[in-house]
PDB file of C-alpha atoms in Angstrom:
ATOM      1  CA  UNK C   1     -26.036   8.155  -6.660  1.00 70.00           C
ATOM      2  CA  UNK C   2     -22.483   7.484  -6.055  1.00 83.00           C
ATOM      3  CA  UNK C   3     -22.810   4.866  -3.542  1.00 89.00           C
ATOM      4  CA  UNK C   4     -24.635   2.924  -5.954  1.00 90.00           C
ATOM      5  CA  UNK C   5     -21.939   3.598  -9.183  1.00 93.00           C
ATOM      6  CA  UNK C   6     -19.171   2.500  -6.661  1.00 95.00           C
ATOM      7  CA  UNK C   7     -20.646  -0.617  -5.683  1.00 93.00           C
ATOM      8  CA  UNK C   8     -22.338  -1.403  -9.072  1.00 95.00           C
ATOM      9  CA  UNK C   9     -18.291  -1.379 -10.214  1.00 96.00           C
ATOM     10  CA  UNK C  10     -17.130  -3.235  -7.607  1.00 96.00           C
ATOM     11  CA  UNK C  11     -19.293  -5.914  -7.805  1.00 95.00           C
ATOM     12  CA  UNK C  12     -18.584  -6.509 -11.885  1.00 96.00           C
ATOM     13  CA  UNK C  13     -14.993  -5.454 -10.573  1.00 97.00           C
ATOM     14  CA  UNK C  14     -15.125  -9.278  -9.114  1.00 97.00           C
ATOM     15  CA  UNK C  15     -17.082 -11.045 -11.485  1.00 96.00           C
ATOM     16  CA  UNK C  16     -14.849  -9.943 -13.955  1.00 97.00           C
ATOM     17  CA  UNK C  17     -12.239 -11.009 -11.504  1.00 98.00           C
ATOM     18  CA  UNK C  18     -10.201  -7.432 -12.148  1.00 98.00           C
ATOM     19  CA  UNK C  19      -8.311  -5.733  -9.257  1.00 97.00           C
ATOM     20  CA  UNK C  20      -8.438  -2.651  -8.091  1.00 97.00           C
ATOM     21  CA  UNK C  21      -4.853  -2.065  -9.477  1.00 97.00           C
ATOM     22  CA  UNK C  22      -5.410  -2.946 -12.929  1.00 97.00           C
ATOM     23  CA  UNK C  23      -8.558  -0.826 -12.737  1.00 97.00           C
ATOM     24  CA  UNK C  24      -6.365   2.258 -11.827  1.00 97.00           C
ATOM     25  CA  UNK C  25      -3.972   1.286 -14.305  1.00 97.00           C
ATOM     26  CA  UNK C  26      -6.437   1.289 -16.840  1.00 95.00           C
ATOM     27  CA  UNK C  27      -7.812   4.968 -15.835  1.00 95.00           C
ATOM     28  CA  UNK C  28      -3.817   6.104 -15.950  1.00 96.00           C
ATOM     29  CA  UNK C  29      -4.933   6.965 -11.745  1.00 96.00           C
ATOM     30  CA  UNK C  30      -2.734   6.024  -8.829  1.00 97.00           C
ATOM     31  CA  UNK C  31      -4.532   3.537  -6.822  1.00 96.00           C
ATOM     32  CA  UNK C  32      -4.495   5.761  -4.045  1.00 97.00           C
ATOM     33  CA  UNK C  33      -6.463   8.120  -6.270  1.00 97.00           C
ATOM     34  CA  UNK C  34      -8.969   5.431  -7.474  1.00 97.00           C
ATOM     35  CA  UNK C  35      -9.748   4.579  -3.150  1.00 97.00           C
ATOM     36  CA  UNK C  36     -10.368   8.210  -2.810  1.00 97.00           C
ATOM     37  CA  UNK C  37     -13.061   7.225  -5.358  1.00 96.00           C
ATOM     38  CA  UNK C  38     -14.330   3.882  -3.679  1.00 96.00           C
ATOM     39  CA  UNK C  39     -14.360   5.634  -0.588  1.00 95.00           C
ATOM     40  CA  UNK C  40     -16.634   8.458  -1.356  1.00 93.00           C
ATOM     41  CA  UNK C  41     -14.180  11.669  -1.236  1.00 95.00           C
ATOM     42  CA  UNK C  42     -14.186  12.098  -5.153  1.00 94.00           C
ATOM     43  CA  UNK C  43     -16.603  11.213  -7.440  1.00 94.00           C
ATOM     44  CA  UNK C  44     -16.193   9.673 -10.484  1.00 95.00           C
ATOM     45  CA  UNK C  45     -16.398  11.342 -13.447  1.00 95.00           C
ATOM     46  CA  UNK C  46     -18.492   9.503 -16.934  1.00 95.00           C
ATOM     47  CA  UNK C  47     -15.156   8.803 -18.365  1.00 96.00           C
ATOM     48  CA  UNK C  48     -14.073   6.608 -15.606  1.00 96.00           C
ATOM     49  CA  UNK C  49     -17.113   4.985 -15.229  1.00 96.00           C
ATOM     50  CA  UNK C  50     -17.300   4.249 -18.991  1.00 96.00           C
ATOM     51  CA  UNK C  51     -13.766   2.950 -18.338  1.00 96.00           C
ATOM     52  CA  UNK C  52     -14.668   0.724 -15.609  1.00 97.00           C
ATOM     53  CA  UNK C  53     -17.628  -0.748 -17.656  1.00 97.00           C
ATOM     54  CA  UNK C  54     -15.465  -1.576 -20.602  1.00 97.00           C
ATOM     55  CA  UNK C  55     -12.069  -2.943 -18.645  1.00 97.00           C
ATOM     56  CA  UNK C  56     -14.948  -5.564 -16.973  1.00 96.00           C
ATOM     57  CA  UNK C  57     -16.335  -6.330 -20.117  1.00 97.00           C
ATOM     58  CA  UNK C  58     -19.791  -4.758 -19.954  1.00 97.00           C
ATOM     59  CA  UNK C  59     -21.255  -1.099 -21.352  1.00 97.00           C
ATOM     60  CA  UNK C  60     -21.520   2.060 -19.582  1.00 97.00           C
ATOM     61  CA  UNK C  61     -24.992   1.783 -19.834  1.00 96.00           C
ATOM     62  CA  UNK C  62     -25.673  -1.677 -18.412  1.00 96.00           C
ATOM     63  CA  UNK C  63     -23.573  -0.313 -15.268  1.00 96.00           C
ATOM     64  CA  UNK C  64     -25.480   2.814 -14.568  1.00 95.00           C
ATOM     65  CA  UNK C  65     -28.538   0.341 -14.979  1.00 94.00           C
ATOM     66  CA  UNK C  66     -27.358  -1.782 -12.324  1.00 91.00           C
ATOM     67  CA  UNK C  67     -26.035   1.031 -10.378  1.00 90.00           C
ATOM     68  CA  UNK C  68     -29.801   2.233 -10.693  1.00 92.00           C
ATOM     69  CA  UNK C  69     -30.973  -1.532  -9.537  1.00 90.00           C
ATOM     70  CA  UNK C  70     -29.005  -1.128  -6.596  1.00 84.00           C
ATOM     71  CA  UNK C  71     -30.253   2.535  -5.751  1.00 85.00           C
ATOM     72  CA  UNK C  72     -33.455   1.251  -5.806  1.00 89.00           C
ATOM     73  CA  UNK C  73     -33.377  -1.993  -4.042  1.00 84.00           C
ATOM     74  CA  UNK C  74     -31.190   0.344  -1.114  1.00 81.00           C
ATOM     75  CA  UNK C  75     -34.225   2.576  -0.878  1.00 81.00           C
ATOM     76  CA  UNK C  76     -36.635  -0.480  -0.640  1.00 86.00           C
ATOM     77  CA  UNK C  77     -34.635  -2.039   2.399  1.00 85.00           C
ATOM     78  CA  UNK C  78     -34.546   1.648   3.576  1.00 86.00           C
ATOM     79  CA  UNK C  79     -38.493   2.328   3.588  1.00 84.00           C
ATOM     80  CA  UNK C  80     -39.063  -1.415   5.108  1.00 86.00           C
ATOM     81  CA  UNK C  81     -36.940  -0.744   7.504  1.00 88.00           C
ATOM     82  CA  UNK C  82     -38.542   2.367   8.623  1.00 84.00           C
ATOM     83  CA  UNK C  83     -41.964   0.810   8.830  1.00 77.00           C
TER      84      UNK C  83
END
């Protein structure tokens, strides 16, 4: 889910306290190009993901896991929502 890999690297984006600029320097993106990411017209590809996990200090693994968290917890308010 891409929703959930965009805000699963925003939110250790912050924690880590990185900015979006340093982020798209570290991909070698301009930040115009990483937006078109946050916002849903591109997706991201492993790479950049993997590069967002390590410039905020955690593995690519332990983000898609908490990308996953947050897919999950979206389709739990989702279904409760609908009942």
């Amino acid at each position: 889910n891409t929703t959930a890999v965009t805000r699963a690297i925003e939110a250790e984006l912050a924690a880590a306290h990185v900015t979006k600029n340093q982020l798209a320097d570290s991909l070698g993106i301009a930040r115009s190009n990483l937006l078109r990411r946050f916002n849903g017209e591109v997706p991201w590809t492993v790479d950049e993901v993997e590069a967002a996990a390590t410039v905020t200090g955690i593995s690519f693994w332990d983000l898609m896991d908490r990308a996953k968290q947050r897919a999950t917890q979206t389709q739990n308010t989702l279904k409760e929502q609908t009942k």
